[in-house]
PDB file of C-alpha atoms and ligand atoms in Angstrom:
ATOM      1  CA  UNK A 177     -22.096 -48.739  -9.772  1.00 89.00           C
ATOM      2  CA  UNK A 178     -19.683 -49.233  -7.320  1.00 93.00           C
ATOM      3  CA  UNK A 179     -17.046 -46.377  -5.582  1.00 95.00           C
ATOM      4  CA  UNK A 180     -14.350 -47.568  -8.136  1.00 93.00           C
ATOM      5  CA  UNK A 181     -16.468 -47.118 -11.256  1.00 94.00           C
ATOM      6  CA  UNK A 182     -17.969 -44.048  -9.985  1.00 95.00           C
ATOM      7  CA  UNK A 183     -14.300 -42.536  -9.533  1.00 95.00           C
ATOM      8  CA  UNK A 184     -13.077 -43.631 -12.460  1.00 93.00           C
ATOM      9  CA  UNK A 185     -16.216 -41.697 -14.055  1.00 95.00           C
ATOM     10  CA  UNK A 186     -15.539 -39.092 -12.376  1.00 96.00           C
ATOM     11  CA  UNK A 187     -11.501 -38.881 -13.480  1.00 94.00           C
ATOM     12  CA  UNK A 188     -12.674 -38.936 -16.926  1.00 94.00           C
ATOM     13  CA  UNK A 189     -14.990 -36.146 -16.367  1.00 93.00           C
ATOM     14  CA  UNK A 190     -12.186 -33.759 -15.105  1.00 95.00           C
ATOM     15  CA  UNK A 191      -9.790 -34.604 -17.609  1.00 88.00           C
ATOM     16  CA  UNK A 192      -5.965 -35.983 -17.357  1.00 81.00           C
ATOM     17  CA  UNK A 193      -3.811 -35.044 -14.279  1.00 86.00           C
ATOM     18  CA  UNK A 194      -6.980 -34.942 -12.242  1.00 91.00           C
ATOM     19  CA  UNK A 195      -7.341 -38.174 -10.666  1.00 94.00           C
ATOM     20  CA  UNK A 196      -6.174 -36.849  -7.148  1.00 94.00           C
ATOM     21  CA  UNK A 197      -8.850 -34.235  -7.710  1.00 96.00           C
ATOM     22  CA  UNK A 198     -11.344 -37.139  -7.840  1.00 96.00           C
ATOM     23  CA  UNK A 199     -10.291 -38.792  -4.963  1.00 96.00           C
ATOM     24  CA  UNK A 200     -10.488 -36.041  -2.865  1.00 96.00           C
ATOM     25  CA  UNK A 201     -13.759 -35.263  -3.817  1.00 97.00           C
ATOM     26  CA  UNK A 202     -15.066 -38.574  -3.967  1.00 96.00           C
ATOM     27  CA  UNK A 203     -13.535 -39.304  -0.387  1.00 96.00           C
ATOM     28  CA  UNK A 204     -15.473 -35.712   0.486  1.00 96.00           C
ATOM     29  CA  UNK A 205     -18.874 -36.760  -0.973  1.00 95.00           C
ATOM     30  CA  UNK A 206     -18.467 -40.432   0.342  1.00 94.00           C
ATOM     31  CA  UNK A 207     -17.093 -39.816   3.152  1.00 92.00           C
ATOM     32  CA  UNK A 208     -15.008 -42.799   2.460  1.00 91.00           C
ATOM     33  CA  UNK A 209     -11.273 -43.430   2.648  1.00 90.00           C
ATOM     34  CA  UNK A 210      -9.976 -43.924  -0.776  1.00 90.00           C
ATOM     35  CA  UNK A 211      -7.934 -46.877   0.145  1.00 89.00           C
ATOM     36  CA  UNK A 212     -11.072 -48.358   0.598  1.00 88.00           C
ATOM     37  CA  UNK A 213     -12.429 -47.443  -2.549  1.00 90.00           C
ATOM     38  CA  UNK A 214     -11.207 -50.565  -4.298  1.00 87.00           C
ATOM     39  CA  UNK A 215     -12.588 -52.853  -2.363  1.00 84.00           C
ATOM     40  CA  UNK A 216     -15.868 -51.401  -1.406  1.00 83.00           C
ATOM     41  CA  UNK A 217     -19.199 -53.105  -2.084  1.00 83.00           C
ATOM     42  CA  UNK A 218     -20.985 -50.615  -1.635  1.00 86.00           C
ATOM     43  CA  UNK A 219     -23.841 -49.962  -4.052  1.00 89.00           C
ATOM     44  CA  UNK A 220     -23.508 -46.193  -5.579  1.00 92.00           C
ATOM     45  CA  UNK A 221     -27.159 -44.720  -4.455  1.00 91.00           C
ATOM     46  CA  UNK A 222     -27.840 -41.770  -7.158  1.00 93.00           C
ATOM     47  CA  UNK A 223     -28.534 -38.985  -4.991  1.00 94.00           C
ATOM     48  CA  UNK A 224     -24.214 -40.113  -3.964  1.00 93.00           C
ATOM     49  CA  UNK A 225     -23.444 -39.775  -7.788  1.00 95.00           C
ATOM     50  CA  UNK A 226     -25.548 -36.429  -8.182  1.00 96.00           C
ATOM     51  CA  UNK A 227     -24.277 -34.747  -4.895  1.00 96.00           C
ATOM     52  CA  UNK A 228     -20.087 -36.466  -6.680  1.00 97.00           C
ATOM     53  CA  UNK A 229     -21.339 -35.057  -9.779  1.00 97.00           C
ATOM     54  CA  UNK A 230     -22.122 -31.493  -8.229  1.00 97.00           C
ATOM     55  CA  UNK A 231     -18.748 -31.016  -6.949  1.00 97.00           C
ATOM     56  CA  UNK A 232     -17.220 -32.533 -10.558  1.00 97.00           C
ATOM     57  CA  UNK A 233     -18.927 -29.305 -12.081  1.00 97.00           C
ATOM     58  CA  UNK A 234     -17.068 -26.846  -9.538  1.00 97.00           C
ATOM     59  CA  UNK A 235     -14.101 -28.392  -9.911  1.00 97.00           C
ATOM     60  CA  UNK A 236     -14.592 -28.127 -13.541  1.00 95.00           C
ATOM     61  CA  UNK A 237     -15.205 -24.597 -13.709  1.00 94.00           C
ATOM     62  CA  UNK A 238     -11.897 -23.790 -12.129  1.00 95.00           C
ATOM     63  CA  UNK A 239     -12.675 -23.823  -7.903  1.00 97.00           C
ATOM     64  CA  UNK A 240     -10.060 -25.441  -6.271  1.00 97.00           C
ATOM     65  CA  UNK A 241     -10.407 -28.664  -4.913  1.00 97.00           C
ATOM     66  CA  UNK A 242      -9.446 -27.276  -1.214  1.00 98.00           C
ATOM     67  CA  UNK A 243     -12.510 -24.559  -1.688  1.00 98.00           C
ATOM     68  CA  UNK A 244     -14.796 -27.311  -2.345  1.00 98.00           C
ATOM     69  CA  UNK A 245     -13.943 -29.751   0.358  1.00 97.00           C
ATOM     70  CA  UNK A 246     -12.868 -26.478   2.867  1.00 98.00           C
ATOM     71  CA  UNK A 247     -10.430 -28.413   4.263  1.00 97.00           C
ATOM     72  CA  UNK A 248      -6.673 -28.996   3.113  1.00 97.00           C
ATOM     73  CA  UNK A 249      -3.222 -30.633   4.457  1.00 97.00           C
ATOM     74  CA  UNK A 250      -0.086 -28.886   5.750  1.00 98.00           C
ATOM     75  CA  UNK A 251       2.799 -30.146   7.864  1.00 98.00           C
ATOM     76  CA  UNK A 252       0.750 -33.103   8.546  1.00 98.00           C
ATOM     77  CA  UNK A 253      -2.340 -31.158   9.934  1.00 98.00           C
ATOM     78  CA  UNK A 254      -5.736 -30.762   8.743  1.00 98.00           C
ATOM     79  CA  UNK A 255      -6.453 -27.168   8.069  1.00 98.00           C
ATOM     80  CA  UNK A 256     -10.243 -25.575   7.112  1.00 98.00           C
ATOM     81  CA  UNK A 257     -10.612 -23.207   4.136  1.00 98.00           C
ATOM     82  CA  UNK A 258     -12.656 -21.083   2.210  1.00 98.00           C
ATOM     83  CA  UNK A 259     -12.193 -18.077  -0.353  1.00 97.00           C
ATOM     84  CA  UNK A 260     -11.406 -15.607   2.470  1.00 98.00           C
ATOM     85  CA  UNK A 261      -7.849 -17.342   2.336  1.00 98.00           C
ATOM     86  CA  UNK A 262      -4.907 -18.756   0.435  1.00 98.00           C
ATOM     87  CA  UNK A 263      -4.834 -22.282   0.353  1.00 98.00           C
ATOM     88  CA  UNK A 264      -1.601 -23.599   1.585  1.00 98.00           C
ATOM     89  CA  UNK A 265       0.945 -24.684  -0.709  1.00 97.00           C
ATOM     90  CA  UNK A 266       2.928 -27.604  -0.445  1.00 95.00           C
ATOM     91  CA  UNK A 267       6.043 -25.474  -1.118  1.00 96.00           C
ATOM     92  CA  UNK A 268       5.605 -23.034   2.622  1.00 98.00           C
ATOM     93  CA  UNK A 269       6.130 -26.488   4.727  1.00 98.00           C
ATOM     94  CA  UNK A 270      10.210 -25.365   3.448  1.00 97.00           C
ATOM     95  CA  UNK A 271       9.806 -22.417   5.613  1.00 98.00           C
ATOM     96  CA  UNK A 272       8.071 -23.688   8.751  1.00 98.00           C
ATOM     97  CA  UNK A 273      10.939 -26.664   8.184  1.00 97.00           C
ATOM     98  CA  UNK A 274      13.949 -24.043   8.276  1.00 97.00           C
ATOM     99  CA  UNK A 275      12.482 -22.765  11.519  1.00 96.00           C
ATOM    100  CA  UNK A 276      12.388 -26.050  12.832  1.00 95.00           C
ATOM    101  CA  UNK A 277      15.947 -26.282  11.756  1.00 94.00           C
ATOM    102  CA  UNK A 278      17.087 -23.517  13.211  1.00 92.00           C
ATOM    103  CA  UNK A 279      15.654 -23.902  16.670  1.00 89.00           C
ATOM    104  CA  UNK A 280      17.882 -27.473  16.484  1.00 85.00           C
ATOM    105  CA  UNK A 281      20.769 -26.084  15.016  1.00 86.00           C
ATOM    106  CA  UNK A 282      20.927 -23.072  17.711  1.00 79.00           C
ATOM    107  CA  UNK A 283      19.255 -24.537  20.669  1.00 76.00           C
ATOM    108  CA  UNK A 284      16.942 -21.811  21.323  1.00 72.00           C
ATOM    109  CA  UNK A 285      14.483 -23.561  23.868  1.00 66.00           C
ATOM    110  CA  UNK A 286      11.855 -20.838  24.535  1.00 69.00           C
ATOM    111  CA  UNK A 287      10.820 -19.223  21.216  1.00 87.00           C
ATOM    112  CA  UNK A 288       8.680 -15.943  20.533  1.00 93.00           C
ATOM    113  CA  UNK A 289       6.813 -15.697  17.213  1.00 95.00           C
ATOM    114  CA  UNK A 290       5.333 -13.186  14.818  1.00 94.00           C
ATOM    115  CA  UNK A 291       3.479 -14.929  11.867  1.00 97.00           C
ATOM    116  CA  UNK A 292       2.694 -12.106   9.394  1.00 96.00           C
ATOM    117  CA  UNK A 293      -0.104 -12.286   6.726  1.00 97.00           C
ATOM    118  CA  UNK A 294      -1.699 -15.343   8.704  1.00 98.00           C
ATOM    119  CA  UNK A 295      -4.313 -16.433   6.428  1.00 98.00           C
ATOM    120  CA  UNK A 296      -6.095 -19.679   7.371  1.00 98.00           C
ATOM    121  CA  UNK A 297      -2.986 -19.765  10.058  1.00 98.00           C
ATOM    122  CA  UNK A 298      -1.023 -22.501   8.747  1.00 98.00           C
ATOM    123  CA  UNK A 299       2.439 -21.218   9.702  1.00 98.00           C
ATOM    124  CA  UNK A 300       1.484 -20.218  13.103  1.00 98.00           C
ATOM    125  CA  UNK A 301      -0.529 -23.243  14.057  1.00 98.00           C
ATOM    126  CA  UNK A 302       1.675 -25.978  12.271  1.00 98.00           C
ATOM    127  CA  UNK A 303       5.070 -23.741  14.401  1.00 97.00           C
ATOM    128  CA  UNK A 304       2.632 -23.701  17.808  1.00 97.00           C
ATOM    129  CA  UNK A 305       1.810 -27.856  17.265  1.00 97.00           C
ATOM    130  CA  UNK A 306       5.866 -28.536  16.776  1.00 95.00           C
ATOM    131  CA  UNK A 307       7.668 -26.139  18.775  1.00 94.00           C
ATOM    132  CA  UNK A 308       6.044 -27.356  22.492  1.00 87.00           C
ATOM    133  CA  UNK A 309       6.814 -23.773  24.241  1.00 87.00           C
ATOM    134  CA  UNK A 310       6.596 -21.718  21.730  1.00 92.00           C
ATOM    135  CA  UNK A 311       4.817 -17.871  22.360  1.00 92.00           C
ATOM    136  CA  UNK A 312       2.960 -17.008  18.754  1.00 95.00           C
ATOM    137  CA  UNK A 313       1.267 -13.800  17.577  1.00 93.00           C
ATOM    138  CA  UNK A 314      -0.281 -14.398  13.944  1.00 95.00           C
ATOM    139  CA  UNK A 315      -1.856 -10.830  12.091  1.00 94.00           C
ATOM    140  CA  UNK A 316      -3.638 -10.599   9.278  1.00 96.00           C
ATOM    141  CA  UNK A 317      -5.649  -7.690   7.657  1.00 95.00           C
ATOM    142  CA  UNK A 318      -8.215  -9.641   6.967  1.00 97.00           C
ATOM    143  CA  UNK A 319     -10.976 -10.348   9.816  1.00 97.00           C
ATOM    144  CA  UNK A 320     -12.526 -12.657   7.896  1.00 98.00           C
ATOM    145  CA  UNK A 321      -8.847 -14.783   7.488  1.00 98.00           C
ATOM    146  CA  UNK A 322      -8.646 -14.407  10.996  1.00 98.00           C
ATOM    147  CA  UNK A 323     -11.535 -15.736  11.813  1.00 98.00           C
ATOM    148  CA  UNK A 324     -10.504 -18.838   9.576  1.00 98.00           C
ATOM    149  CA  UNK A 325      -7.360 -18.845  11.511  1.00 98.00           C
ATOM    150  CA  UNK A 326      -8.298 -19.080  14.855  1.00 98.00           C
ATOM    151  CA  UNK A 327     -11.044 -21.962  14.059  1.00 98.00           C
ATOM    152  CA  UNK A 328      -8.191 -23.665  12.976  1.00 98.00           C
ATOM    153  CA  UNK A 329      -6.236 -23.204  16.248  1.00 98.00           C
ATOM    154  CA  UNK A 330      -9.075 -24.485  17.568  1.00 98.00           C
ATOM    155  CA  UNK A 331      -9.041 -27.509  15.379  1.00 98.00           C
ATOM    156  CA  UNK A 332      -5.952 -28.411  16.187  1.00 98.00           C
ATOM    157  CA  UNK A 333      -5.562 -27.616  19.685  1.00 97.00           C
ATOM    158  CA  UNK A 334      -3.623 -24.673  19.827  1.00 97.00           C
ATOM    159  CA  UNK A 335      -5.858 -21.662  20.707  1.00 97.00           C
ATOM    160  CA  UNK A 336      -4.284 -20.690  24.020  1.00 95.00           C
ATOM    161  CA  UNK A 337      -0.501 -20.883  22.176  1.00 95.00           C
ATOM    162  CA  UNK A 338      -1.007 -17.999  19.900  1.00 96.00           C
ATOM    163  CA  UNK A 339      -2.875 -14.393  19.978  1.00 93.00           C
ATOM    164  CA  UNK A 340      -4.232 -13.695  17.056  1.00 94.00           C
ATOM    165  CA  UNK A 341      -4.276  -9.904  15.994  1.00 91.00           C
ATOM    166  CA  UNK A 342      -5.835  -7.577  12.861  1.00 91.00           C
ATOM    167  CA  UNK A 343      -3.139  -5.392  11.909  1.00 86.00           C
ATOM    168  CA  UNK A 344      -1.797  -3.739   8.585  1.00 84.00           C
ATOM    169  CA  UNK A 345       1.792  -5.606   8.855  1.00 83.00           C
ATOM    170  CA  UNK A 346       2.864  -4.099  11.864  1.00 74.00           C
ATOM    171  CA  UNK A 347       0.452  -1.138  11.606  1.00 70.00           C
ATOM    172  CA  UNK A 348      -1.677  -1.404  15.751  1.00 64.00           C
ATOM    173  CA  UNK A 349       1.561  -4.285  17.333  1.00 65.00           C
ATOM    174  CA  UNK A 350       2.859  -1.044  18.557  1.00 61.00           C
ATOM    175  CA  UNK A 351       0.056   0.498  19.617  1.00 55.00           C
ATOM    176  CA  UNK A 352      -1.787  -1.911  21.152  1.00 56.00           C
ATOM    177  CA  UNK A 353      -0.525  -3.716  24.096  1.00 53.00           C
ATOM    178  CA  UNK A 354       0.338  -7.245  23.279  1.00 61.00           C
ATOM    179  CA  UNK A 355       2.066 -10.180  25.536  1.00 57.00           C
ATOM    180  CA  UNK A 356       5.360  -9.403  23.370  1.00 62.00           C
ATOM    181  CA  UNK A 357       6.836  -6.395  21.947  1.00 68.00           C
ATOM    182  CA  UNK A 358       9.828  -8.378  20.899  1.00 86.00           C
ATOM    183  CA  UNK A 359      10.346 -11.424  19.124  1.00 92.00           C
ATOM    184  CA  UNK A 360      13.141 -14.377  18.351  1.00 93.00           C
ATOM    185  CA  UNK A 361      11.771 -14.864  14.663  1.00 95.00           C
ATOM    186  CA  UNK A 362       9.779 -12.811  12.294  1.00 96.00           C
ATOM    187  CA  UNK A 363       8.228 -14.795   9.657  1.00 97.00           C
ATOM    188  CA  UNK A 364       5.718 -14.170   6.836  1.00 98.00           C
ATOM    189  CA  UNK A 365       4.819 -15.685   3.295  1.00 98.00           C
ATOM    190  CA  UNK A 366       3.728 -12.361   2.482  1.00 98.00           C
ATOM    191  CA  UNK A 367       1.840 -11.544  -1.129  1.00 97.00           C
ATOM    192  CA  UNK A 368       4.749 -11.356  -3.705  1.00 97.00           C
ATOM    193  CA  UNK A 369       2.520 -11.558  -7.136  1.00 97.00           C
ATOM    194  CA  UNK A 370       3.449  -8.709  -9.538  1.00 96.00           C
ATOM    195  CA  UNK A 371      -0.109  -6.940  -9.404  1.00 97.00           C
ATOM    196  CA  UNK A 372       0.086  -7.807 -13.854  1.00 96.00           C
ATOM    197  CA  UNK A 373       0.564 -10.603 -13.360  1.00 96.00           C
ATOM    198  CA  UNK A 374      -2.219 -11.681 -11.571  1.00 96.00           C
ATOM    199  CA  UNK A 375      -4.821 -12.017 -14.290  1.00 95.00           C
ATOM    200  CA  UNK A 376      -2.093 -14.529 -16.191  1.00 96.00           C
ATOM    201  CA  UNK A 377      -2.581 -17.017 -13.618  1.00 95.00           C
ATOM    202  CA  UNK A 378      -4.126 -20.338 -13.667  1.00 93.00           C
ATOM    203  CA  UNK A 379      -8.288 -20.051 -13.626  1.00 93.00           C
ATOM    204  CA  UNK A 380      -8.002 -21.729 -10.019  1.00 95.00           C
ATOM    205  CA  UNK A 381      -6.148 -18.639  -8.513  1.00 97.00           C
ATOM    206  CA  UNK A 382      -8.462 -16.414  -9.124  1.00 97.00           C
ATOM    207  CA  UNK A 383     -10.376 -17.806  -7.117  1.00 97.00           C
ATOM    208  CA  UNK A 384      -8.240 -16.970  -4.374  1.00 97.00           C
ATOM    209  CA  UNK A 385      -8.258 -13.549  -2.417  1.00 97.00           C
ATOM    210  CA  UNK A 386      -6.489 -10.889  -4.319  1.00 96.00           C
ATOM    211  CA  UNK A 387      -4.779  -9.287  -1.258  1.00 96.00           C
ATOM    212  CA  UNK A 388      -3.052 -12.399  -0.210  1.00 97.00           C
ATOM    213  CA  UNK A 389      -1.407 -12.686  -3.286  1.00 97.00           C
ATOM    214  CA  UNK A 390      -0.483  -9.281  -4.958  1.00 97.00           C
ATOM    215  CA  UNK A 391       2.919  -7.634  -3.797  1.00 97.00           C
ATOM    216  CA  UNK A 392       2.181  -4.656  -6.095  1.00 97.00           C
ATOM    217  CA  UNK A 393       3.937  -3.511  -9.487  1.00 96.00           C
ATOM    218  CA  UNK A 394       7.481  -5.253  -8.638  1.00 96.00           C
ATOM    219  CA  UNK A 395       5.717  -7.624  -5.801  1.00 97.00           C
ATOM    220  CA  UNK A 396       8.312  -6.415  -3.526  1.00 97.00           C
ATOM    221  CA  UNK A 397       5.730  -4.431  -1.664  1.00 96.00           C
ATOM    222  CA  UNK A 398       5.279  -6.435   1.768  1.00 96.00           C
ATOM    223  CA  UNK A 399       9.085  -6.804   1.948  1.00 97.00           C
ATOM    224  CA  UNK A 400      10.251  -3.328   1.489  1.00 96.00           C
ATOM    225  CA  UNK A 401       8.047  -2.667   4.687  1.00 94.00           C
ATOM    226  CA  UNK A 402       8.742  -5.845   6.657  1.00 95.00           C
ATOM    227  CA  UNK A 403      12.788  -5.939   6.593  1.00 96.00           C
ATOM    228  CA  UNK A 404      13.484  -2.284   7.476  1.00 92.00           C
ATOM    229  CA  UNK A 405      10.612  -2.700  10.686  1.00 89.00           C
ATOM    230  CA  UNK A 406      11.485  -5.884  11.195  1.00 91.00           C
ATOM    231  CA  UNK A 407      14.634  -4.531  13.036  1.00 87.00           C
ATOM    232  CA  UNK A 408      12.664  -2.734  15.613  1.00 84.00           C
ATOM    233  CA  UNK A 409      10.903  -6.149  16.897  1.00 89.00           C
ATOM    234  CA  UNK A 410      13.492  -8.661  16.623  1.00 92.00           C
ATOM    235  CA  UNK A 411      15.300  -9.257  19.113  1.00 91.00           C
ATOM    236  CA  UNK A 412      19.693  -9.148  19.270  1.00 89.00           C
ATOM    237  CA  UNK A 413      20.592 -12.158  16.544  1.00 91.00           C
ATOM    238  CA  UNK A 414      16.695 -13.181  15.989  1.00 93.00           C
ATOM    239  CA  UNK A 415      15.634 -14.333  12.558  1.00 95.00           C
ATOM    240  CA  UNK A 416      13.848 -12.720  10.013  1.00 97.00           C
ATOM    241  CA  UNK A 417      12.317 -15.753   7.427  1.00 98.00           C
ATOM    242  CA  UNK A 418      10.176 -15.034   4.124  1.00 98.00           C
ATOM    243  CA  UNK A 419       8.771 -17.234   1.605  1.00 98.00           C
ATOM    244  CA  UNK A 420       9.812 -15.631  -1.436  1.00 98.00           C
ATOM    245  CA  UNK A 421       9.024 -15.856  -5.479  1.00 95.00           C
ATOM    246  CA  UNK A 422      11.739 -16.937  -7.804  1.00 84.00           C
ATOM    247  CA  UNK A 423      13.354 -14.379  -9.039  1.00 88.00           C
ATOM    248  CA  UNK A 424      12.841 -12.192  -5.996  1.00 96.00           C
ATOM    249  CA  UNK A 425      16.221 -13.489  -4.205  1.00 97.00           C
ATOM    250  CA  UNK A 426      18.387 -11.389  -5.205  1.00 97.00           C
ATOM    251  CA  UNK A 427      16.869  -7.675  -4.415  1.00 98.00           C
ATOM    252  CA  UNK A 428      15.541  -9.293  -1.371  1.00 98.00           C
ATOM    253  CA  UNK A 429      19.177 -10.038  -0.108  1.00 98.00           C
ATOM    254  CA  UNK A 430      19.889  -6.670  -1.044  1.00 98.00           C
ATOM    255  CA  UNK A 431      17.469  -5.314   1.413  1.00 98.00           C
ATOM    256  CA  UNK A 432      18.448  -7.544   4.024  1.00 98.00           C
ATOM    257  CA  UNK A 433      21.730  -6.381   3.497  1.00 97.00           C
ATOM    258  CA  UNK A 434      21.068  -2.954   3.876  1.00 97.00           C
ATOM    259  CA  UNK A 435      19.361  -3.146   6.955  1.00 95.00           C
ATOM    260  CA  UNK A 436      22.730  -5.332   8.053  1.00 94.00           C
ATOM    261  CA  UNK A 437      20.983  -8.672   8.871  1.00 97.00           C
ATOM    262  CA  UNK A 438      23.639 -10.998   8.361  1.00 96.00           C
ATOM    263  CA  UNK A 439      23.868 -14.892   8.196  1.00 96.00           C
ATOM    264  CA  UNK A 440      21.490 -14.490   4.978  1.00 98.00           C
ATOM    265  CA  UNK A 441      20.741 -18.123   3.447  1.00 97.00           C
ATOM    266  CA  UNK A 442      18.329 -19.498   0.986  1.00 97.00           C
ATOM    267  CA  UNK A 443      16.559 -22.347   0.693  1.00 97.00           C
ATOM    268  CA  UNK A 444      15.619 -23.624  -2.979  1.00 96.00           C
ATOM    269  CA  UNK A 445      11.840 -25.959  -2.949  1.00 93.00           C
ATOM    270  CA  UNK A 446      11.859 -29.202  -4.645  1.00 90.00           C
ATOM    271  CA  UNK A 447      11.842 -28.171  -8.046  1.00 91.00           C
ATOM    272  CA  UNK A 448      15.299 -26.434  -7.537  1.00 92.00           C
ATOM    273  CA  UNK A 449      13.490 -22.581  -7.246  1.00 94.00           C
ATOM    274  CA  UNK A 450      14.690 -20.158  -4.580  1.00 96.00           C
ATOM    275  CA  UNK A 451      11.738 -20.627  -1.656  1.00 97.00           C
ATOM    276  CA  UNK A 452      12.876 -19.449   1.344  1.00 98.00           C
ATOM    277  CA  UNK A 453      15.002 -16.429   2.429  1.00 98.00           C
ATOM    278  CA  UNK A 454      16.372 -15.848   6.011  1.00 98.00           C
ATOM    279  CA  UNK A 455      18.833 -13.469   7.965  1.00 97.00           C
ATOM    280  CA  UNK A 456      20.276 -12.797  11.560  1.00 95.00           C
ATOM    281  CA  UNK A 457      19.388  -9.373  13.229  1.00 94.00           C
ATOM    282  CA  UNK A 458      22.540  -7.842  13.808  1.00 87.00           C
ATOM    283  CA  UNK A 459      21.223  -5.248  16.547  1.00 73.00           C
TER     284      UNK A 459
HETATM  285  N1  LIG B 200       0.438 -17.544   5.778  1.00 85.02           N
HETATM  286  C1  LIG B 200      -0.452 -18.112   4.819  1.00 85.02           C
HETATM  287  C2  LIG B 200       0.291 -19.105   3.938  1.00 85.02           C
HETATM  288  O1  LIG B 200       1.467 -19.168   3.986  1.00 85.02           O
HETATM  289  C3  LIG B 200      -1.137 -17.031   3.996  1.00 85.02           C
HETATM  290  C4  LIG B 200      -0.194 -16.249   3.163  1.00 85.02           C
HETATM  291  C5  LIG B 200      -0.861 -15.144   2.370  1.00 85.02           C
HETATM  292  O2  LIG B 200      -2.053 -14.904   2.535  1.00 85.02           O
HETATM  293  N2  LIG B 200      -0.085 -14.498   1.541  1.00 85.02           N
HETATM  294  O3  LIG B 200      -0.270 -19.838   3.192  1.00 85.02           O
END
């Protein structure tokens, strides 16, 4: 058996829509480039199709691919996971892409961060890698995300940009004594799953951790705290940015708007939802 037989044997096993799945996995257990899979020679030894056939079973039962490999893509970088943290969707690039928009469109050179609800650290790294002088603090509840987080600084060679901090939200920023107290943009993909609806999701998120996903009963949670605190540690005419679920625009605005941020604009992903939701401190 050669790589291409063995991942078409292993697309069958998973079932239709699943042949990316396969590659991934079979590039994982190879350690092979699947461009190369085509062309390969190389002779299939069977402890290679029992260790393939292994991870088959896991993704079968509903892991995600990213859990099985740890590692995963976003903004171009290679990022390491595990169950302590929410993989990183495709969609969140349309975020860290409106900050590098705005930083264009308003020529703000020197930037100061807050990442909120780091998780493996995606937003704070990918924002540290693109923005050259950029000042970052990424928090997380989670130790053990944070942890993830800062290997993945590591991994990609910004460690010394950001200062990474446990902290409900806001919760110890004020009380602790960090290299900023104030900040040009706030930005956080925060949990925004109604807490029912949870259990309705695909088998693959519940594999994922339950606090970086539930918002509570309206999934509003994180943003009823955020926007009205927000206002404290932005700076005059910084941005506040969210990632935000699709029908959550509206009421969103409406808090935005009562804590008079103005400028408010959102950003609809490629399937045409409401994604991204920002406004302009007005203090
Ligand atoms: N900031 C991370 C992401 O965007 C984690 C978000 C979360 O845990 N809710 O993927």
């Amino acid at each position: 058996m050669n790589p291409a037989e063995l991942l078409n044997y292993g697309n069958k096993h998973l079932g239709e829509k699943k042949l990316n799945d396969a590659k991934i996995l079979l590039e994982h257990c190879l350690k092979l480039k699947p461009s190369k899979f085509y062309f390969s020679k190389k002779n299939i030894k069977t402890c290679e199709k029992n260790s393939y056939q292994k991870l088959l079973n896991k993704r079968k039962k509903g892991l995600p691919t990213a859990y099985i490999t740890e590692e995963t893509e976003f903004m171009g970088l290679k990022f390491f996971v595990n169950k302590n943290v929410l993989i990183p969707r495709q969609e969140t690039e349309i975020l860290v892409e409106a900050v590098l928009n705005l930083l264009t469109a308003y020529h703000l050179p020197l930037t100061t961060i807050l990442d909120i609800g780091t998780g493996c650290g995606n937003i704070a790294i990918s924002l540290a890698k693109y923005i050259p002088d950029a000042k970052i603090v990424a928090t997380d509840i989670s130790k053990e995300a944070l942890h993830v987080a800062k290997k993945n600084a590591k991994l990609n060679g910004v460690l010394d940009e950001i200062t990474f901090f446990q902290s409900d939200i806001f919760e110890s920023l004020t009380t602790y004594h960090l290299p900023l107290t104030t900040y040009d943009i706030i930005i956080s993909n925060p949990p925004y799953i109604k807490s029912s609806e949870i259990k309705k999701l695909q088998k693959e998120i519940q594999h994922e951790p339950k606090i970086a996903l539930d918002g509570g009963k309206d999934g509003l949670n994180f943003y009823k705290k955020i926007v009205p605190m927000s206002r404290k540690l932005l700076k005059k005419n910084g941005f506040l940015m969210f990632e935000i679920g699709y029908h959550h625009s509206k009421k969103i605005r409406k808090m935005l708007e009562a804590d008079k941020f103005r400028n408010i604009k959102i950003i609809n992903d490629y399937s045409r939802q409401e994604r991204v939701i920002y406004g302009q401190n007005n203090n």
